[in-house]
Coordinates of C-alpha atoms in Angstrom, one line a residue:
Chain A
M1 CA -13.2 21.8 16.8
K2 CA -9.7 22.3 17.8
K3 CA -7.2 20.3 15.8
R4 CA -4.7 18.5 17.9
S5 CA -2.0 16.0 17.1
A6 CA -3.5 12.5 17.6
L7 CA -0.5 11.2 19.4
F8 CA -0.7 13.5 22.3
H9 CA -4.4 13.9 22.7
I10 CA -5.0 11.8 25.8
N11 CA -7.9 9.5 25.6
R12 CA -8.7 6.0 26.7
K13 CA -7.1 4.5 23.7
N14 CA -3.6 6.0 23.9
V15 CA -3.1 6.2 27.6
L16 CA -0.6 3.4 27.2
L17 CA 1.3 5.4 24.7
I18 CA 1.4 8.5 26.9
L19 CA 2.4 6.5 29.9
G20 CA 5.1 4.6 28.0
L21 CA 6.4 7.8 26.4
T22 CA 6.6 9.6 29.8
L23 CA 8.4 6.7 31.5
S24 CA 10.8 6.2 28.7
A25 CA 11.6 9.9 28.4
L26 CA 12.2 9.9 32.1
I27 CA 14.5 6.9 31.8
L28 CA 16.3 8.5 28.9
L29 CA 16.8 11.7 30.8
I30 CA 18.2 9.8 33.8
T31 CA 20.5 7.9 31.5
I32 CA 21.8 11.0 29.8
F33 CA 22.4 12.9 33.1
S34 CA 23.5 9.9 35.1
P35 CA 27.0 11.3 35.9
L36 CA 25.3 14.2 37.6
L37 CA 22.9 12.0 39.6
E38 CA 25.4 9.5 40.8
T39 CA 26.2 9.9 44.5
H40 CA 29.3 7.7 44.6
N41 CA 31.9 6.6 42.1
P42 CA 30.2 3.4 40.6
T43 CA 33.5 1.4 40.4
K44 CA 35.2 2.5 43.6
M45 CA 35.4 -0.2 46.2
N46 CA 34.8 0.5 49.8
L47 CA 35.2 -2.9 51.6
P48 CA 34.4 -1.8 55.2
N49 CA 31.1 -0.6 53.8
K50 CA 30.1 -3.8 52.0
L51 CA 26.6 -5.3 51.9
K52 CA 24.9 -2.3 53.5
A53 CA 21.1 -2.2 53.4
P54 CA 19.5 0.7 51.6
S55 CA 19.8 3.9 53.5
S56 CA 19.9 7.7 53.0
E57 CA 23.6 7.4 52.3
N58 CA 23.3 4.5 49.8
Y59 CA 19.8 4.6 48.3
F60 CA 19.8 1.0 47.1
G61 CA 22.5 -0.3 49.5
T62 CA 25.9 -1.5 48.6
D63 CA 27.2 -4.7 47.1
A64 CA 29.8 -7.3 48.2
L65 CA 32.6 -4.9 47.4
G66 CA 31.0 -1.9 49.0
R67 CA 30.1 -0.2 45.8
D68 CA 27.0 1.9 45.7
V69 CA 24.2 0.0 43.9
Y70 CA 22.3 3.2 43.1
S71 CA 25.2 4.7 41.3
R72 CA 26.0 1.5 39.5
I73 CA 22.5 1.2 38.2
L74 CA 22.7 4.7 36.8
E75 CA 26.0 3.9 35.2
G76 CA 24.7 0.6 33.9
S77 CA 21.7 2.3 32.2
R78 CA 24.1 3.9 29.7
V79 CA 25.5 0.5 28.8
S80 CA 22.1 -1.3 28.6
L81 CA 20.1 1.4 26.9
G82 CA 23.0 2.3 24.5
T83 CA 23.4 -1.4 23.5
A84 CA 19.6 -1.8 23.0
F85 CA 19.3 1.3 20.9
V86 CA 22.2 0.5 18.6
V87 CA 21.0 -3.1 18.2
V88 CA 17.5 -2.1 17.4
I89 CA 18.4 0.7 15.0
F90 CA 20.9 -1.4 13.0
S91 CA 18.7 -4.5 12.8
A92 CA 15.7 -2.4 11.9
I93 CA 17.5 -0.7 9.0
L94 CA 19.1 -3.9 7.8
G95 CA 15.9 -6.0 8.2
T96 CA 13.6 -3.5 6.6
A97 CA 15.9 -2.9 3.6
I98 CA 16.2 -6.6 2.9
G99 CA 12.5 -7.4 3.6
L100 CA 11.1 -4.6 1.5
F101 CA 13.4 -5.3 -1.3
S102 CA 12.6 -9.0 -1.2
G103 CA 8.8 -8.4 -1.2
F104 CA 9.1 -5.7 -3.8
I105 CA 11.1 -7.8 -6.3
G106 CA 9.2 -11.0 -5.5
G107 CA 9.8 -14.2 -7.4
R108 CA 13.0 -16.1 -6.9
T109 CA 14.8 -13.3 -5.1
D110 CA 12.0 -13.3 -2.5
M111 CA 12.1 -17.1 -2.2
V112 CA 15.9 -17.1 -1.5
C113 CA 15.7 -14.2 0.9
M114 CA 12.9 -15.7 2.9
R115 CA 14.5 -19.1 3.1
I116 CA 17.6 -17.5 4.6
V117 CA 15.3 -15.7 7.1
D118 CA 13.7 -19.0 7.9
I119 CA 17.1 -20.5 8.7
F120 CA 17.9 -17.7 11.1
L121 CA 14.5 -17.9 12.7
A122 CA 15.1 -21.6 13.4
F123 CA 17.7 -20.7 16.0
P124 CA 16.6 -19.6 19.5
T125 CA 18.1 -16.1 19.8
I126 CA 20.1 -16.8 23.0
V127 CA 21.6 -20.0 21.6
F128 CA 22.6 -18.2 18.4
V129 CA 24.2 -15.3 20.2
L130 CA 26.0 -17.7 22.6
A131 CA 27.4 -19.5 19.6
M132 CA 28.4 -16.3 17.8
T133 CA 30.1 -14.8 20.8
T134 CA 32.3 -17.9 21.1
F135 CA 34.0 -16.9 17.9
L136 CA 34.2 -13.2 18.8
P137 CA 36.2 -11.5 21.5
T138 CA 34.2 -11.0 24.7
N139 CA 33.2 -7.4 24.7
Q140 CA 30.3 -5.1 24.2
L141 CA 30.8 -4.7 20.5
S142 CA 30.7 -8.5 19.8
L143 CA 27.5 -8.7 21.8
I144 CA 25.9 -6.0 19.7
L145 CA 27.1 -7.6 16.5
A146 CA 25.9 -11.0 17.5
I147 CA 22.4 -9.8 18.5
C148 CA 22.1 -7.7 15.3
C149 CA 23.0 -10.8 13.2
I150 CA 19.9 -12.7 14.3
N151 CA 17.6 -9.8 15.2
W152 CA 17.3 -8.3 11.7
V153 CA 15.3 -11.3 10.5
R154 CA 12.3 -10.3 12.5
Y155 CA 12.2 -7.0 10.8
A156 CA 12.8 -8.6 7.4
R157 CA 9.8 -10.8 8.0
I158 CA 7.5 -8.0 8.8
A159 CA 8.7 -5.7 6.1
R160 CA 8.5 -8.4 3.5
G161 CA 5.0 -9.3 4.6
E162 CA 3.9 -5.7 4.3
A163 CA 5.5 -5.3 0.9
V164 CA 3.7 -8.3 -0.4
I165 CA 0.4 -6.9 0.7
I166 CA 1.1 -3.4 -0.6
R167 CA 2.3 -4.8 -3.9
N168 CA -1.1 -6.0 -4.8
V169 CA -3.1 -3.0 -3.7
E170 CA -4.6 -0.9 -6.4
Y171 CA -2.9 2.4 -5.3
I172 CA 0.4 0.9 -6.5
E173 CA -1.1 0.4 -9.9
A174 CA -2.5 3.9 -9.7
A175 CA 0.9 5.3 -8.7
T176 CA 2.5 3.6 -11.8
A177 CA -0.2 5.0 -13.9
I178 CA 0.5 8.6 -12.8
G179 CA 4.1 8.2 -13.8
N180 CA 6.0 7.2 -10.6
S181 CA 9.2 5.3 -11.3
K182 CA 9.9 1.9 -9.6
T183 CA 12.3 3.4 -7.1
G184 CA 9.9 6.2 -6.5
I185 CA 7.2 3.8 -5.6
L186 CA 9.5 1.8 -3.3
F187 CA 10.5 4.9 -1.3
R188 CA 7.3 6.9 -1.5
Y189 CA 4.7 4.2 -1.2
F190 CA 6.2 1.0 0.2
L191 CA 8.4 2.5 2.8
P192 CA 5.9 4.9 4.5
N193 CA 3.3 2.2 4.5
T194 CA 5.7 -0.1 6.3
V195 CA 7.3 2.3 8.7
S196 CA 4.5 2.3 11.2
K197 CA 4.8 -1.5 11.6
I198 CA 8.5 -1.2 11.9
L199 CA 8.3 1.5 14.5
I200 CA 6.0 -0.5 16.7
M201 CA 8.3 -3.5 16.3
M202 CA 11.3 -1.3 17.2
S203 CA 9.8 0.0 20.4
M204 CA 8.7 -3.4 21.5
D205 CA 12.1 -4.7 20.6
I206 CA 14.0 -2.3 22.8
G207 CA 12.4 -3.9 25.8
S208 CA 13.4 -7.4 24.7
I209 CA 16.9 -6.4 23.7
I210 CA 17.4 -4.9 27.1
L211 CA 16.2 -8.3 28.5
Y212 CA 18.5 -10.2 26.2
C213 CA 21.5 -8.1 27.1
A214 CA 20.7 -8.6 30.7
S215 CA 20.4 -12.3 30.3
L216 CA 23.6 -12.5 28.3
S217 CA 25.6 -10.4 30.7
F218 CA 24.1 -12.5 33.5
L219 CA 25.7 -15.5 31.6
G220 CA 29.0 -13.6 31.6
L221 CA 29.0 -12.5 28.0
G222 CA 29.2 -9.0 26.7
T223 CA 29.9 -6.4 29.3
Q224 CA 32.7 -7.4 31.6
P225 CA 33.0 -6.4 35.2
P226 CA 33.8 -4.0 36.7
S227 CA 31.7 -2.1 34.1
P228 CA 28.2 -2.2 35.6
A229 CA 25.7 -3.8 33.2
W230 CA 22.3 -4.6 34.7
G231 CA 22.5 -8.2 33.9
T232 CA 26.0 -8.5 35.4
M233 CA 24.9 -6.8 38.6
I234 CA 22.0 -9.3 39.0
N235 CA 24.5 -12.1 38.5
E236 CA 26.9 -10.6 41.1
G237 CA 24.1 -10.3 43.6
R238 CA 23.1 -14.0 43.3
D239 CA 25.5 -15.2 46.0
Y240 CA 24.1 -12.7 48.5
I241 CA 20.4 -13.0 47.6
R242 CA 19.5 -14.3 51.1
N243 CA 21.1 -11.6 53.2
A244 CA 21.5 -8.7 50.8
P245 CA 18.7 -9.1 48.2
W246 CA 18.9 -5.4 47.1
I247 CA 22.0 -6.1 45.1
S248 CA 20.0 -8.1 42.6
I249 CA 16.5 -6.7 43.1
A250 CA 17.4 -3.1 42.3
P251 CA 18.9 -3.7 38.9
G252 CA 16.1 -6.3 38.3
I253 CA 13.5 -3.6 38.8
A254 CA 15.4 -1.2 36.5
V255 CA 15.4 -3.9 33.7
A256 CA 11.7 -4.6 34.3
V257 CA 10.6 -0.9 34.3
T258 CA 12.6 0.0 31.2
A259 CA 11.4 -3.0 29.2
L260 CA 7.8 -2.4 30.3
S261 CA 7.8 1.3 29.4
F262 CA 9.2 0.7 25.9
N263 CA 6.7 -2.1 25.4
M264 CA 3.9 0.3 26.3
I265 CA 5.1 2.7 23.7
G266 CA 5.0 -0.2 21.2
D267 CA 1.4 -1.1 22.1
G268 CA 0.3 2.5 22.1
L269 CA 2.0 3.3 18.8
R270 CA 0.2 0.4 17.2
D271 CA -3.1 2.0 17.9
A272 CA -2.0 5.6 17.3
L273 CA -0.2 5.2 14.0
D274 CA -3.2 3.6 12.4
P275 CA -4.5 6.4 10.2
R276 CA -8.0 5.3 10.9
M277 CA -7.6 6.5 14.5
R278 CA -7.2 10.1 13.5
E279 CA -10.8 10.4 12.4
S280 CA -12.3 9.5 15.8
I281 CA -10.0 11.9 17.6
Q282 CA -10.7 14.9 15.4
T283 CA -14.4 14.6 15.5
E284 CA -14.6 14.8 19.2
Chain B
M1 CA -10.3 12.0 -39.0
E2 CA -7.6 10.2 -37.0
P3 CA -9.2 8.7 -33.9
V4 CA -7.6 9.4 -30.5
L5 CA -7.3 5.7 -29.8
R6 CA -7.5 2.8 -32.2
I7 CA -7.3 -0.8 -31.0
D8 CA -6.8 -3.3 -33.8
D9 CA -7.1 -7.0 -33.4
L10 CA -6.0 -6.9 -29.7
C11 CA -5.5 -10.3 -28.1
V12 CA -4.4 -10.7 -24.5
G13 CA -3.6 -14.0 -22.9
F14 CA -2.1 -14.9 -19.5
H15 CA 0.5 -17.4 -18.8
V16 CA -1.0 -19.8 -16.2
R17 CA 1.4 -22.5 -15.2
D18 CA 2.7 -23.8 -18.5
R19 CA -0.1 -22.6 -20.8
V20 CA -1.5 -19.4 -22.1
V21 CA -5.2 -18.7 -21.4
N22 CA -6.6 -16.3 -23.9
I23 CA -8.8 -13.6 -22.4
I24 CA -9.2 -10.9 -25.0
N25 CA -9.9 -12.2 -28.5
H26 CA -9.4 -10.0 -31.5
V27 CA -10.9 -6.9 -30.1
S28 CA -11.0 -3.8 -32.3
L29 CA -12.2 -0.4 -31.1
H30 CA -11.7 3.2 -31.8
I31 CA -12.4 6.4 -29.9
G32 CA -12.7 9.7 -31.6
E33 CA -12.0 13.2 -30.5
N34 CA -14.0 14.2 -27.4
E35 CA -15.9 11.0 -27.6
V36 CA -16.9 8.7 -24.8
L37 CA -16.9 5.1 -25.6
G38 CA -18.8 3.0 -23.0
L39 CA -17.5 -0.5 -22.7
I40 CA -20.2 -2.7 -21.2
G41 CA -20.6 -6.3 -20.4
E42 CA -20.8 -8.6 -17.4
T43 CA -18.2 -9.2 -14.8
G44 CA -15.1 -11.1 -16.1
C45 CA -15.7 -10.4 -19.8
G46 CA -12.4 -8.6 -20.2
K47 CA -13.5 -5.0 -20.0
S48 CA -10.9 -4.0 -17.4
V49 CA -8.2 -6.1 -19.1
T50 CA -8.8 -4.1 -22.3
G51 CA -8.4 -0.9 -20.3
S52 CA -5.2 -2.1 -18.6
A53 CA -3.8 -3.2 -21.9
V54 CA -4.2 0.4 -23.2
L55 CA -2.4 1.7 -20.1
R56 CA 0.1 -1.1 -20.2
L57 CA -0.7 -2.0 -16.6
L58 CA -1.2 -5.7 -17.1
P59 CA 0.7 -8.1 -14.9
D60 CA 4.0 -9.6 -16.0
N61 CA 2.5 -12.9 -17.1
A62 CA 0.3 -11.2 -19.8
V63 CA 0.9 -11.8 -23.5
V64 CA -0.3 -9.0 -25.7
A65 CA -0.7 -9.2 -29.5
G66 CA -2.3 -6.8 -31.9
Q67 CA -2.1 -3.1 -32.3
I68 CA -3.0 -0.1 -30.1
D69 CA -2.5 3.3 -31.6
Y70 CA -2.7 6.6 -29.8
R71 CA -3.1 9.4 -32.4
G72 CA -1.3 7.2 -34.9
K73 CA 1.5 6.2 -32.6
A74 CA 1.8 2.5 -31.8
L75 CA 1.8 2.1 -28.0
L76 CA 2.8 -1.6 -27.7
P77 CA 6.3 -1.4 -29.2
M78 CA 7.2 1.7 -27.2
S79 CA 9.9 1.4 -24.5
E80 CA 8.8 1.7 -20.9
H81 CA 10.6 5.1 -20.7
E82 CA 8.9 6.4 -23.8
F83 CA 5.5 5.2 -22.7
N84 CA 5.9 6.8 -19.3
R85 CA 5.9 10.2 -21.0
L86 CA 2.4 9.5 -22.3
R87 CA 0.9 7.6 -19.4
G88 CA -0.1 9.9 -16.7
A89 CA 0.1 12.9 -18.9
K90 CA -1.8 12.3 -22.1
I91 CA -3.3 8.9 -21.3
V92 CA -4.5 8.6 -17.8
S93 CA -6.6 6.2 -15.8
V94 CA -9.2 6.6 -13.2
P95 CA -8.9 3.3 -11.3
Q96 CA -11.7 1.4 -9.9
S97 CA -12.4 0.8 -6.1
P98 CA -11.7 4.3 -4.6
S99 CA -11.1 2.8 -1.2
T100 CA -8.0 1.0 -2.2
S101 CA -6.7 3.1 -5.0
L102 CA -5.4 5.8 -2.8
N103 CA -2.3 5.5 -0.7
P104 CA -3.6 5.6 3.0
M105 CA -0.4 7.2 4.3
M106 CA -0.5 10.3 2.0
T107 CA -2.9 13.1 2.1
V108 CA -5.1 13.3 -0.9
G109 CA -3.8 16.7 -1.9
M110 CA -0.3 15.3 -2.0
Q111 CA -1.4 12.5 -4.1
V112 CA -3.2 14.7 -6.7
E113 CA -0.2 17.0 -6.7
E114 CA 2.0 14.0 -7.5
C115 CA 0.2 13.5 -10.8
L116 CA 2.0 16.7 -11.9
T117 CA 5.2 16.7 -9.9
R118 CA 6.2 13.1 -10.6
R119 CA 6.3 13.6 -14.3
P120 CA 9.7 13.0 -15.9
D121 CA 9.4 16.4 -17.6
Y122 CA 8.3 18.3 -14.6
S123 CA 10.2 21.4 -13.5
K124 CA 9.1 23.8 -10.8
K125 CA 10.0 26.9 -12.8
A126 CA 8.0 26.0 -15.9
Q127 CA 4.7 26.1 -13.9
Q128 CA 2.6 29.2 -14.6
V129 CA 0.2 28.4 -11.8
P130 CA 1.6 26.8 -8.6
V131 CA 0.8 23.2 -8.4
R132 CA -1.1 23.5 -5.2
E133 CA -3.2 26.2 -6.7
R134 CA -4.1 23.9 -9.6
V135 CA -5.0 21.1 -7.2
Q136 CA -7.3 23.5 -5.2
Q137 CA -8.9 24.6 -8.5
I138 CA -9.7 21.1 -9.5
F139 CA -11.1 20.2 -6.1
E140 CA -13.2 23.3 -6.3
R141 CA -14.5 22.2 -9.7
L142 CA -15.4 18.8 -8.4
R143 CA -17.1 20.3 -5.4
L144 CA -14.5 18.8 -3.1
N145 CA -13.6 22.1 -1.5
E146 CA -14.8 22.2 2.1
R147 CA -12.8 25.5 2.5
G148 CA -9.6 24.0 1.4
K149 CA -9.5 21.4 4.0
I150 CA -9.7 18.4 1.7
F151 CA -6.1 18.9 0.7
R152 CA -4.8 17.8 4.1
K153 CA -7.2 14.9 4.6
Y154 CA -6.2 11.3 4.5
P155 CA -8.2 8.9 2.2
C156 CA -9.7 7.2 5.2
E157 CA -11.2 10.5 6.4
L158 CA -13.2 10.8 3.2
S159 CA -16.3 9.0 2.0
G160 CA -16.3 6.6 -0.9
G161 CA -17.8 9.1 -3.2
M162 CA -15.3 11.8 -2.2
C163 CA -12.4 9.3 -2.8
Q164 CA -13.9 8.6 -6.2
R165 CA -13.9 12.3 -7.0
V166 CA -10.3 12.6 -5.8
L167 CA -9.4 9.8 -8.2
I168 CA -11.3 11.6 -11.0
S169 CA -9.4 14.8 -10.2
M170 CA -6.2 12.9 -10.5
G171 CA -7.3 11.9 -14.0
A172 CA -8.4 15.4 -14.9
I173 CA -5.6 17.5 -13.5
T174 CA -3.1 16.7 -16.2
N175 CA -5.3 17.8 -19.1
A176 CA -5.1 14.4 -20.6
D177 CA -6.8 13.7 -23.8
L178 CA -7.6 10.1 -23.3
I179 CA -8.9 8.9 -20.0
V180 CA -9.6 5.3 -19.2
V181 CA -12.3 5.3 -16.5
D182 CA -12.7 1.9 -14.8
E183 CA -16.0 1.3 -13.2
P184 CA -16.6 4.9 -11.9
T185 CA -19.8 3.9 -10.1
K186 CA -18.8 0.6 -8.7
A187 CA -18.4 1.6 -5.1
V188 CA -20.9 4.4 -4.8
D189 CA -24.6 4.4 -4.0
W190 CA -27.5 5.6 -6.1
I191 CA -27.3 9.3 -5.1
L192 CA -23.5 9.6 -5.5
R193 CA -23.8 7.7 -8.8
A194 CA -25.7 10.7 -10.2
G195 CA -22.9 13.0 -8.8
V196 CA -20.2 10.9 -10.4
V197 CA -22.0 11.0 -13.7
D198 CA -22.3 14.8 -13.5
V199 CA -18.6 15.1 -12.7
L200 CA -17.6 12.9 -15.6
R201 CA -19.9 14.8 -18.0
K202 CA -18.5 18.1 -16.8
M203 CA -15.0 16.7 -17.3
K204 CA -15.7 15.7 -20.8
E205 CA -17.2 19.1 -21.6
D206 CA -14.5 21.2 -19.8
Y207 CA -11.4 19.3 -20.9
R208 CA -12.6 18.1 -24.4
C209 CA -11.0 14.8 -23.7
A210 CA -11.8 11.3 -25.1
M211 CA -12.9 8.7 -22.6
M212 CA -13.0 5.0 -22.5
M213 CA -15.6 4.2 -19.8
I214 CA -15.6 0.7 -18.5
T215 CA -18.7 -0.1 -16.7
H216 CA -21.4 -2.6 -16.1
D217 CA -23.9 0.0 -15.2
I218 CA -25.9 0.4 -18.3
G219 CA -27.6 3.5 -17.0
V220 CA -24.3 5.3 -16.6
A221 CA -23.2 4.1 -20.0
R222 CA -26.4 5.5 -21.6
A223 CA -26.1 8.8 -19.8
L224 CA -22.5 9.5 -20.7
S225 CA -21.5 7.5 -23.8
N226 CA -21.6 8.7 -27.4
R227 CA -20.9 5.2 -28.6
I228 CA -21.1 1.8 -26.8
A229 CA -19.3 -1.4 -27.3
V230 CA -20.7 -4.5 -25.7
M231 CA -18.2 -7.2 -24.7
Y232 CA -18.9 -10.9 -24.0
A233 CA -16.3 -13.5 -23.0
G234 CA -13.4 -11.4 -24.3
E235 CA -15.0 -10.4 -27.6
I236 CA -16.8 -7.4 -28.9
V237 CA -20.3 -8.5 -29.9
E238 CA -21.9 -5.2 -30.8
T239 CA -20.9 -1.6 -31.2
G240 CA -22.8 1.5 -32.2
T241 CA -24.1 4.8 -30.9
A242 CA -25.6 4.6 -27.5
G243 CA -29.1 4.9 -28.9
Q244 CA -28.5 2.2 -31.5
V245 CA -27.1 -0.3 -29.1
L246 CA -29.3 0.3 -26.1
D247 CA -32.6 1.0 -27.9
H248 CA -32.3 -1.4 -30.8
P249 CA -30.0 -4.1 -29.7
Q250 CA -29.2 -6.5 -32.6
H251 CA -27.1 -9.0 -30.8
P252 CA -29.0 -11.4 -28.6
Y253 CA -26.5 -10.9 -25.8
T254 CA -27.1 -7.1 -25.7
A255 CA -30.8 -7.7 -25.7
D256 CA -30.5 -10.2 -22.8
L257 CA -28.2 -7.8 -20.9
I258 CA -30.8 -5.0 -21.2
S259 CA -33.7 -7.2 -20.3
A260 CA -31.7 -8.3 -17.2
L261 CA -31.9 -4.8 -15.8
P262 CA -34.2 -4.4 -12.8
E263 CA -36.4 -1.9 -14.5
N264 CA -36.9 -4.3 -17.4
G265 CA -38.0 -7.2 -15.1
F266 CA -34.7 -8.9 -14.1
H267 CA -34.8 -11.5 -16.8
V268 CA -31.5 -13.1 -16.1
T269 CA -30.2 -15.3 -18.8
E270 CA -29.7 -18.9 -18.0
G271 CA -26.3 -20.4 -17.5
F272 CA -22.9 -18.8 -17.0
M273 CA -20.2 -17.3 -19.2
P274 CA -18.1 -20.2 -20.5
S275 CA -14.7 -20.6 -18.8
F276 CA -11.8 -19.0 -20.7
E277 CA -10.1 -22.3 -20.7
E278 CA -12.8 -24.1 -22.6
M279 CA -14.2 -21.5 -24.9
P280 CA -16.5 -22.7 -27.7
A281 CA -14.7 -22.3 -31.1
A282 CA -17.6 -20.6 -33.0
C283 CA -20.0 -18.1 -31.5
R284 CA -19.2 -17.7 -27.8
Y285 CA -22.8 -17.0 -26.8
Q286 CA -24.1 -20.2 -28.5
D287 CA -25.0 -22.1 -25.3
R288 CA -27.0 -19.3 -23.7
C289 CA -28.5 -17.8 -26.8
A290 CA -32.2 -18.3 -27.3
H291 CA -31.9 -17.8 -31.1
C292 CA -29.0 -20.2 -31.6
V293 CA -29.0 -21.9 -35.0
E294 CA -26.8 -24.4 -36.7
A295 CA -24.4 -21.8 -38.1
C296 CA -23.7 -20.5 -34.6
R297 CA -22.1 -23.8 -33.7
S298 CA -20.0 -24.2 -36.8
G299 CA -18.6 -20.9 -37.7
K300 CA -17.4 -17.7 -36.1
P301 CA -19.9 -14.9 -36.7
E302 CA -18.6 -12.1 -38.9
M303 CA -19.2 -8.4 -38.5
H304 CA -22.3 -7.0 -40.1
E305 CA -23.3 -3.4 -40.4
T306 CA -27.0 -3.3 -39.7
E307 CA -27.3 0.5 -40.0
P308 CA -24.6 3.1 -40.5
G309 CA -22.2 2.9 -37.6
H310 CA -23.9 -0.1 -35.9
F311 CA -21.9 -3.2 -36.1
V312 CA -23.0 -6.6 -34.9
Y313 CA -21.2 -9.9 -34.7
C314 CA -24.0 -12.4 -35.1
H315 CA -25.0 -14.9 -37.7
R316 CA -28.7 -13.9 -37.6
C317 CA -28.0 -10.4 -38.9
R318 CA -26.5 -11.6 -42.1
G319 CA -28.4 -10.4 -45.2
E320 CA -31.3 -9.0 -43.3

């Protein structure tokens, strides 16, 4: 019996994870090396060359100002993915900290925290972010801030739910009995038992944050032209959708593929991080 | 000789909404050096609560009165910090339900190791034998070796009996001298039960520790205990050596408990244990007892010593 890491042992159950990881890794690599892959300057206008269909010169055609769509998508990936990662990491840290603490302490603290979370949950994300950005200057940072402000509650909810379950399991009592301190239990027992859920949530969230960012920049918030965010590009292509559909379709596909691949990681992780899975893999 | 553990007049109640429901009513017990006290009784009679009271693991809404002395030191007035030096080192627990008492995200080896490394007085330099070595030794002793592989296994990869032995090794590794074992055979089948009994017996002989063994398995209690205390509805009804209590039960409840065993014909006593919220004032067994007399309904039974070391709380034993 050869022992292999469960995550990378391909079987029917984690094919989603492998596929998601491969795609996402590819997307990340493309994002990191985008300056090398760009064939044109993404912000340089070339009016005589406008609205060209995809060709060997312009892989995804050109837009109304003659800019190369392919290069702009590559450039936009840095904005979109960067935003998504920052938002997800910050809201996960904030939400997990508040949720775990709330569930761990319990009682009145828990009640107050969770009612605050409920208030935030009552707002539709888009509406909340729209409202927030009204008060903030229109730039990428405000967008990140606004999404973080509402997105953390989802993590808080999950972390708190997990903490409440864990609090009543016997191994916490056993941990107290062998001499662990309260903070020790919080970090060594509560956190590791919650992390898998949070990780799953994070990878699913990256997909939806990319979509949110795209929707918001489509609505004219966040990234400002000429900086090429995917959502902004879709918006710009709207006027030419009949005679030059590639301007919108190409960034649309980029958003869809990216969101899908991170969602696949999320689904795959959910199965793979369950310690009960390891058994079946090792006994093969 | 000073007993290892002496419980005097222990009362435990729980705040439920705005009242206090009494669960443990004036329980007194003592456990001597290298002695196993079996605490038996039906489900919900307060055995585990007594054990948790000794370990101070009761929930926050518990009210505890009385005295618990460990080698002459009162445990209840101790500060949390002071008690933490004892709990886990000198007084340890082997929790019930092996499947949920282990952290699923930590390998069992790490968890056993934690019993040593999480102590407030632990220092790496002071260890003569490396901690990992000690864990391996204890696994070896409990026949959990499997060529050293167990150390890296997660609880879900082990069977219930193996988890139970891991829990026992967590109790044994600190060389404690008082171990509270809660329902060691609850989640194991008939064959493993024999294994667990062997392990516990070995532990008692090897480590010369005292044990409080909470169980409803009378067979296990007979096999392991020196003395047995029978509990009913939060009170001790009979204590004595294992032979005295199980072979010559004096209290009707003990007799009924023994005759309810499958090998004795499954004679289950009529009725249920009264609810803790409406407990009869006098003898708590009066409604189910076949020998109930007038005195049982009017006055609390007192302790009678029927033979040396055999104490019974029953009106019928008076002056016999």
